[in-house]
């Protein structure tokens, strides 16, 4: 198909497609004349992925390039492919969050108390991670920020957060489709779009749990029992 | 204590304390001379709350006023107090997210498909809510945005998110301290500061679940079983 049809199929204007071509985000079509090229279904899929990454997920061009590079030279395993997608996401999130790299462990290599706590927390759930893992460092930064604000997260509370996240993440991973491009799209865009949704659900669930707790306080222990046990 | 001591105790500069006083965020002290007033421990606690709300939680002045009004005229129940704190939070989040009110149900009162889906989802977990609940409307907006971006959240996936959020919210509610001011602070500031922390944990858990899924694929069903069952 010509570029005008590619634009029609994807809903992306021709000018934007030409920008994708110039930036190397879209491989060139097969030249059929000096100023014409033919595009195929792989181009349609690629354009949709690039648009989802740049528009819905608001990834930077650098992060989009990382995702596409992983797709064009796929790692040997599905897990590594997801890792590449997640890595592109992480870089962009850190850039947006603070515009600067997170504080790293002290120069003498001794991780600070927050990095140690984040690592201990992750390992207590059986999560394999190192103290210099980018996500562990981020978690440590967030614990430090809460402490500065005078908010205490107890070990029990953090363990409950981790259990809730395991339920969420297991479903995330189970929902990833088979094809490499579709998987990348789901991991990057799906993770980002589900973030605010999960936070909304947390607030809805807080309302319910708070109402349940209030009912328990009002009616006392002899009230008809509405089970308090943590949801499976 | 004098205002200089209040500044020392709270770490908030005198100029900021005077601003709090002018804006009515801090009740006046007991006048001891034409230009002097005495402050007590209730002022210390109030200053810490206001600072946490404005700085750590970045709430608007309007939202801080809502929180303080609920504190000064406490609703009859603990649950309603939490509701007031959550409501202040919601207003600010909506303002920051889009600067405009969310789309409401169509004028004929018929909720759109996303509102219906959000309501159905909440009710399927036994959560009591109405279709015009601000959180349900927000959830509907987020589902609509994902659909526009071509990301499909299946009912199973959303149900898993809701279960994860129940685990998280039950721990949130259990962690709320007894005193009204401390409770407000924990709900508003703790909820906001835990949000990014929970999203980081989701990514850490995704890594683990992805590694487990990869191991299952590589080693096949006869490998030493590493239980796949959802975390309790």
XYZ file of C-alpha atoms in Angstrom:
464
model
C 0.000 0.000 0.000
C 1.062 3.616 -0.482
C 1.847 5.942 2.402
C -1.576 7.590 2.051
C -3.246 4.218 2.632
C -0.918 3.518 5.579
C -2.102 6.830 7.028
C -5.713 5.863 6.470
C -5.271 2.387 7.966
C -3.548 3.661 11.107
C -5.194 7.042 11.567
C -1.721 8.637 11.705
C -1.241 11.644 9.358
C 1.192 11.302 6.449
C 3.381 14.066 7.898
C 3.773 12.077 11.114
C 4.556 8.903 9.177
C 7.302 10.767 7.300
C 8.653 11.915 10.651
C 8.686 8.297 11.876
C 10.580 7.320 8.692
C 13.149 10.124 9.110
C 13.715 9.189 12.746
C 14.138 5.526 11.880
C 11.120 4.510 13.992
C 9.499 3.017 10.880
C 11.537 0.948 8.403
C 11.433 2.258 4.839
C 8.934 0.699 2.443
C 9.916 -1.117 -0.734
C 10.788 1.565 -3.309
C 8.564 1.366 -6.387
C 9.551 4.682 -7.960
C 11.877 7.538 -7.134
C 9.343 9.111 -4.793
C 7.106 6.169 -4.019
C 7.296 3.186 -1.727
C 5.044 0.309 -0.820
C 4.182 -0.531 2.783
C 2.773 -3.743 4.178
C 1.083 -5.122 7.292
C 4.316 -5.052 9.300
C 4.335 -1.283 8.781
C 0.747 -1.005 9.989
C 1.633 -2.896 13.168
C 4.795 -0.861 13.733
C 2.988 2.467 13.275
C 0.348 1.437 15.800
C 3.024 0.434 18.307
C 4.980 3.676 17.854
C 1.830 5.731 18.234
C 0.804 3.852 21.368
C 4.267 4.305 22.864
C 4.581 7.995 22.057
C 0.992 9.097 22.576
C -0.688 6.811 25.088
C 2.413 5.972 27.069
C 4.117 9.346 26.402
C 7.494 7.650 26.074
C 10.459 9.705 24.952
C 11.968 9.065 21.522
C 14.972 7.469 23.255
C 12.758 4.994 25.093
C 10.773 4.201 21.945
C 14.065 3.455 20.175
C 14.992 1.040 22.985
C 11.716 -0.801 22.655
C 12.047 -1.016 18.870
C 15.695 -2.137 19.081
C 14.653 -4.980 21.395
C 11.920 -5.910 18.925
C 14.227 -5.823 15.886
C 16.940 -7.834 17.620
C 14.789 -9.922 19.908
C 16.538 -11.349 22.968
C 16.633 -15.113 23.204
C 13.778 -15.382 25.690
C 10.348 -13.962 26.265
C 11.392 -12.936 29.777
C 14.308 -10.892 28.451
C 11.998 -9.210 25.939
C 9.736 -8.114 28.787
C 12.804 -6.995 30.690
C 13.806 -4.778 27.760
C 10.320 -3.263 27.629
C 10.347 -2.643 31.362
C 13.811 -1.123 31.194
C 12.713 1.425 28.583
C 9.777 2.294 30.822
C 11.983 2.717 33.874
C 14.414 5.068 32.201
C 11.596 7.333 31.130
C 9.851 7.271 34.487
C 13.027 8.211 36.303
C 13.674 11.002 33.825
C 10.169 12.364 34.329
C 10.122 11.935 38.089
C 13.201 13.941 38.917
C 15.082 14.894 35.779
C 18.166 13.518 37.450
C 19.465 10.070 38.291
C 18.406 8.694 41.654
C 20.955 8.842 44.437
C 23.130 5.772 44.233
C 24.691 3.835 47.101
C 27.479 5.730 48.863
C 30.847 5.685 47.065
C 32.336 3.175 49.478
C 29.746 0.719 48.144
C 27.845 0.550 51.414
C 24.088 0.757 50.617
C 22.197 3.145 52.858
C 19.487 2.062 55.318
C 16.658 2.601 52.805
C 18.286 0.504 50.121
C 18.870 -2.209 52.707
C 15.254 -2.015 53.839
C 13.903 -2.131 50.268
C 16.099 -5.128 49.494
C 15.099 -6.932 52.679
C 11.445 -6.284 51.911
C 11.695 -7.646 48.374
C 13.660 -10.703 49.484
C 11.216 -11.436 52.300
C 8.644 -12.020 49.518
C 11.073 -14.311 47.738
C 11.763 -11.728 45.040
C 15.243 -12.071 43.592
C 16.916 -8.692 43.355
C 20.174 -6.884 43.986
C 20.750 -3.753 45.996
C 21.698 -1.864 42.845
C 18.591 -2.962 40.938
C 17.004 0.224 39.529
C 13.611 -0.673 41.020
C 15.083 -1.390 44.452
C 16.855 1.973 44.381
C 13.589 3.644 43.397
C 11.712 1.907 46.197
C 14.412 3.033 48.641
C 14.037 6.633 47.420
C 10.275 6.470 47.991
C 10.680 5.061 51.498
C 13.169 7.820 52.282
C 10.771 10.498 50.964
C 7.911 9.155 53.116
C 10.149 9.144 56.169
C 11.117 12.754 55.501
C 7.404 13.616 55.368
C 6.870 11.903 58.701
C 4.835 9.014 57.275
C 5.751 5.625 58.665
C 5.232 2.504 56.575
C 5.491 -0.464 58.893
C 6.876 -3.792 57.720
C 3.374 -5.264 57.947
C 1.904 -2.546 55.745
C 4.663 -2.883 53.152
C 4.282 -6.660 53.168
C 0.555 -6.246 52.459
C 1.368 -3.869 49.587
C 3.795 -6.447 48.214
C 1.171 -9.216 48.463
C -1.375 -7.040 46.679
C 1.182 -6.285 43.970
C 1.923 -9.978 43.507
C -1.744 -10.604 42.762
C -1.730 -7.707 40.286
C 1.574 -8.642 38.633
C 0.704 -12.321 38.224
C -2.384 -11.246 36.286
C -0.325 -8.724 34.303
C 2.140 -11.384 33.205
C -0.620 -13.884 32.429
C -2.308 -11.287 30.210
C 0.712 -10.684 27.962
C -0.059 -11.925 24.440
C 2.237 -14.195 22.421
C 3.520 -12.036 19.538
C 6.631 -9.971 20.309
C 5.202 -6.612 19.154
C 1.873 -7.187 20.860
C 3.698 -8.260 24.027
C 5.871 -5.143 24.024
C 2.812 -2.994 23.504
C 0.894 -4.658 26.302
C 3.785 -4.475 28.745
C 4.712 -0.856 28.114
C 1.370 0.723 27.309
C -0.699 -1.621 29.452
C 1.523 -1.120 32.476
C 1.366 2.652 32.166
C -2.372 2.844 31.496
C -3.187 0.437 34.303
C -1.192 2.436 36.869
C -3.812 5.175 37.423
C -6.582 2.590 37.215
C -5.020 0.554 40.028
C -4.678 3.663 42.179
C -8.358 4.473 41.635
C -9.272 0.926 42.646
C -7.133 1.299 45.762
C -9.247 4.312 46.794
C -12.494 2.494 46.024
C -11.306 -0.472 48.053
C -10.279 1.854 50.895
C -13.859 3.134 51.026
C -15.158 -0.411 51.334
C -12.599 -1.490 53.908
C -13.194 1.679 55.891
C -16.950 1.080 55.870
C -16.379 -2.494 57.015
C -14.054 -1.321 59.790
C -16.622 1.300 60.856
C -19.358 -1.344 60.957
C -17.173 -3.516 63.163
C -16.533 -0.646 65.556
C -20.150 0.389 65.724
C -21.688 -2.994 66.150
C -18.985 -4.617 68.230
C -17.752 -8.175 68.168
C -21.161 -9.788 68.574
C -22.486 -8.330 65.311
C -23.148 -10.670 62.401
C -19.618 -11.421 61.298
C -18.544 -9.950 58.014
C -15.274 -11.708 57.450
C -12.226 -9.530 57.901
C -9.804 -11.990 56.409
C -7.614 -10.636 53.645
C -9.073 -11.213 50.198
C -7.559 -14.271 48.548
C 5.261 29.116 73.570
C 5.961 32.093 71.337
C 5.801 31.938 67.559
C 9.616 31.699 67.369
C 9.506 28.541 69.481
C 6.639 27.156 67.374
C 8.877 27.714 64.348
C 11.719 25.909 66.066
C 9.571 22.986 67.186
C 8.045 22.430 63.739
C 10.904 23.490 61.492
C 8.528 25.846 59.684
C 9.812 29.440 59.296
C 8.010 32.221 61.188
C 7.063 33.902 57.901
C 5.277 30.705 56.812
C 3.524 30.416 60.191
C 2.253 33.987 59.776
C 0.987 33.029 56.327
C -0.847 30.023 57.834
C -2.385 32.368 60.428
C -3.490 34.921 57.801
C -5.017 32.163 55.666
C -6.852 30.697 58.635
C -4.993 27.363 58.346
C -3.692 27.826 61.901
C -5.952 29.107 64.686
C -4.675 32.236 66.430
C -2.755 31.787 69.668
C -3.871 33.215 73.011
C -3.012 36.942 72.956
C -0.617 37.889 75.756
C 0.225 41.393 74.520
C -0.741 43.607 71.618
C 1.785 41.924 69.326
C 2.368 38.622 71.114
C 0.491 35.367 71.394
C 1.081 32.031 73.043
C 0.841 28.769 71.146
C 0.449 25.253 72.505
C 0.795 21.626 71.479
C -2.376 21.729 69.362
C -0.649 24.373 67.235
C 2.422 22.197 66.847
C 0.282 19.318 65.630
C -1.732 21.555 63.288
C 1.401 23.084 61.732
C 2.845 19.627 61.087
C -0.388 18.521 59.448
C -0.627 21.629 57.252
C 2.971 21.265 56.182
C 2.531 17.593 55.376
C -0.596 18.361 53.348
C 0.875 21.269 51.408
C 4.427 20.034 50.963
C 4.494 16.253 50.991
C 1.025 15.766 49.544
C 1.118 18.970 47.452
C -2.552 19.625 48.192
C -4.072 22.894 47.080
C -5.087 25.463 49.693
C -8.725 24.631 48.957
C -8.179 20.939 49.684
C -6.221 21.711 52.861
C -9.149 23.861 54.016
C -11.508 20.926 53.419
C -9.360 18.603 55.494
C -9.097 21.157 58.318
C -12.822 21.906 58.242
C -13.552 18.206 58.658
C -11.120 18.113 61.581
C -12.588 21.178 63.269
C -16.166 19.980 62.831
C -15.588 16.267 62.992
C -18.267 14.101 61.404
C -20.002 11.712 63.752
C -18.028 8.666 62.665
C -14.488 7.680 61.939
C -15.560 6.383 58.542
C -17.019 9.759 57.592
C -13.829 11.468 58.686
C -11.850 9.241 56.343
C -14.414 9.961 53.659
C -13.826 13.697 54.088
C -10.062 13.228 53.828
C -10.468 11.101 50.735
C -12.832 13.610 49.176
C -10.299 16.434 49.554
C -7.730 14.194 47.911
C -10.037 13.359 45.021
C -10.842 16.952 44.203
C -7.177 17.809 43.972
C -6.281 14.766 41.935
C -8.999 15.497 39.402
C -7.893 19.108 39.204
C -4.304 18.071 38.582
C -5.134 15.268 36.165
C -7.096 17.276 33.654
C -7.820 20.746 34.927
C -11.441 20.127 34.067
C -14.221 18.056 35.555
C -14.494 14.504 34.264
C -17.176 13.814 31.690
C -20.378 13.031 33.491
C -23.113 10.627 32.428
C -25.062 11.777 29.374
C -27.717 14.441 30.072
C -30.566 11.957 29.775
C -29.133 10.302 32.869
C -28.149 7.139 31.028
C -24.625 6.166 32.155
C -22.312 5.267 29.287
C -20.842 1.799 28.738
C -17.646 2.583 30.675
C -19.504 3.818 33.728
C -21.668 0.705 33.596
C -18.588 -1.493 33.306
C -16.806 0.254 36.181
C -19.894 -0.090 38.364
C -20.357 -3.751 37.457
C -16.715 -4.425 38.239
C -16.895 -2.749 41.657
C -20.136 -4.500 42.546
C -18.790 -7.886 41.465
C -16.264 -7.486 44.314
C -19.074 -6.631 46.696
C -18.094 -2.964 46.761
C -21.070 -0.709 47.406
C -21.050 2.226 45.004
C -23.264 4.291 42.757
C -22.779 5.086 39.107
C -22.240 8.744 39.935
C -19.621 8.020 42.602
C -16.594 10.205 41.755
C -14.250 7.210 41.903
C -16.479 5.104 39.655
C -16.584 7.940 37.125
C -12.805 8.199 37.307
C -12.397 4.465 36.801
C -14.729 4.671 33.798
C -12.626 7.495 32.319
C -9.492 5.384 32.712
C -11.087 2.357 31.065
C -12.235 4.570 28.186
C -8.723 6.036 27.785
C -7.170 2.551 27.652
C -9.698 1.451 25.058
C -8.885 4.504 22.940
C -5.202 3.515 23.133
C -6.049 0.002 21.965
C -5.261 -1.663 25.304
C -7.778 -4.245 26.413
C -8.302 -4.936 30.103
C -10.221 -8.178 30.387
C -12.681 -8.787 33.215
C -10.258 -11.343 34.678
C -7.393 -8.862 34.687
C -9.502 -6.132 36.295
C -10.780 -8.574 38.885
C -7.186 -9.478 39.780
C -6.361 -5.765 40.102
C -9.360 -5.331 42.388
C -8.293 -8.299 44.542
C -4.773 -6.901 44.823
C -6.218 -3.525 45.800
C -8.379 -5.119 48.485
C -5.271 -6.581 50.103
C -3.596 -3.173 49.934
C -6.615 -1.185 51.153
C -7.357 -3.509 54.073
C -3.807 -2.894 55.306
C -4.204 0.840 54.657
C -7.317 1.033 56.796
C -5.814 -1.140 59.526
C -2.807 1.198 59.684
C -4.831 4.359 60.340
C -4.053 5.660 63.848
C -6.713 6.618 66.387
C -6.431 10.404 66.776
C -8.402 12.474 64.245
C -5.502 14.659 63.096
C -3.088 11.748 62.889
C -5.723 9.759 60.992
C -6.287 12.587 58.497
C -2.569 12.919 57.996
C -2.079 9.200 57.458
C -5.000 8.925 55.041
C -4.144 11.923 52.904
C -0.357 11.979 53.047
C 0.072 8.228 53.456
C -2.220 7.469 50.533
C -0.393 9.893 48.252
C 3.104 8.832 49.288
C 2.286 5.145 49.044
C 0.930 5.471 45.486
C 4.311 5.620 43.728
C 5.678 3.012 46.117
C 2.923 0.582 45.172
C 3.573 1.151 41.464
C 7.269 0.412 41.982
C 6.374 -2.799 43.808
C 4.068 -3.749 40.936
C 7.057 -3.539 38.550
C 9.289 -5.527 40.914
C 6.581 -8.170 41.225
C 6.168 -8.218 37.431
C 9.857 -9.088 37.124
C 9.440 -11.979 39.523
C 6.260 -13.266 37.917
C 7.772 -12.943 34.474
C 10.848 -14.899 35.568
C 8.606 -17.592 37.061
C 6.558 -17.755 33.859
C 9.758 -17.997 31.793
C 11.039 -20.825 33.994
C 7.762 -22.700 33.518
C 8.002 -22.318 29.734
C 11.617 -23.404 29.594
C 11.395 -26.371 31.874
C 7.944 -27.588 30.998
C 5.319 -29.142 33.198
C 7.548 -31.903 34.592
C 9.993 -29.452 36.162
C 10.111 -29.132 39.937
C 6.895 -27.300 40.561
C 7.190 -23.737 41.679
C 3.633 -22.998 42.685
C 1.783 -20.694 40.340
C -1.136 -20.127 42.652
C -2.009 -16.492 43.274
C -0.304 -15.091 46.357
C -2.619 -15.143 49.348
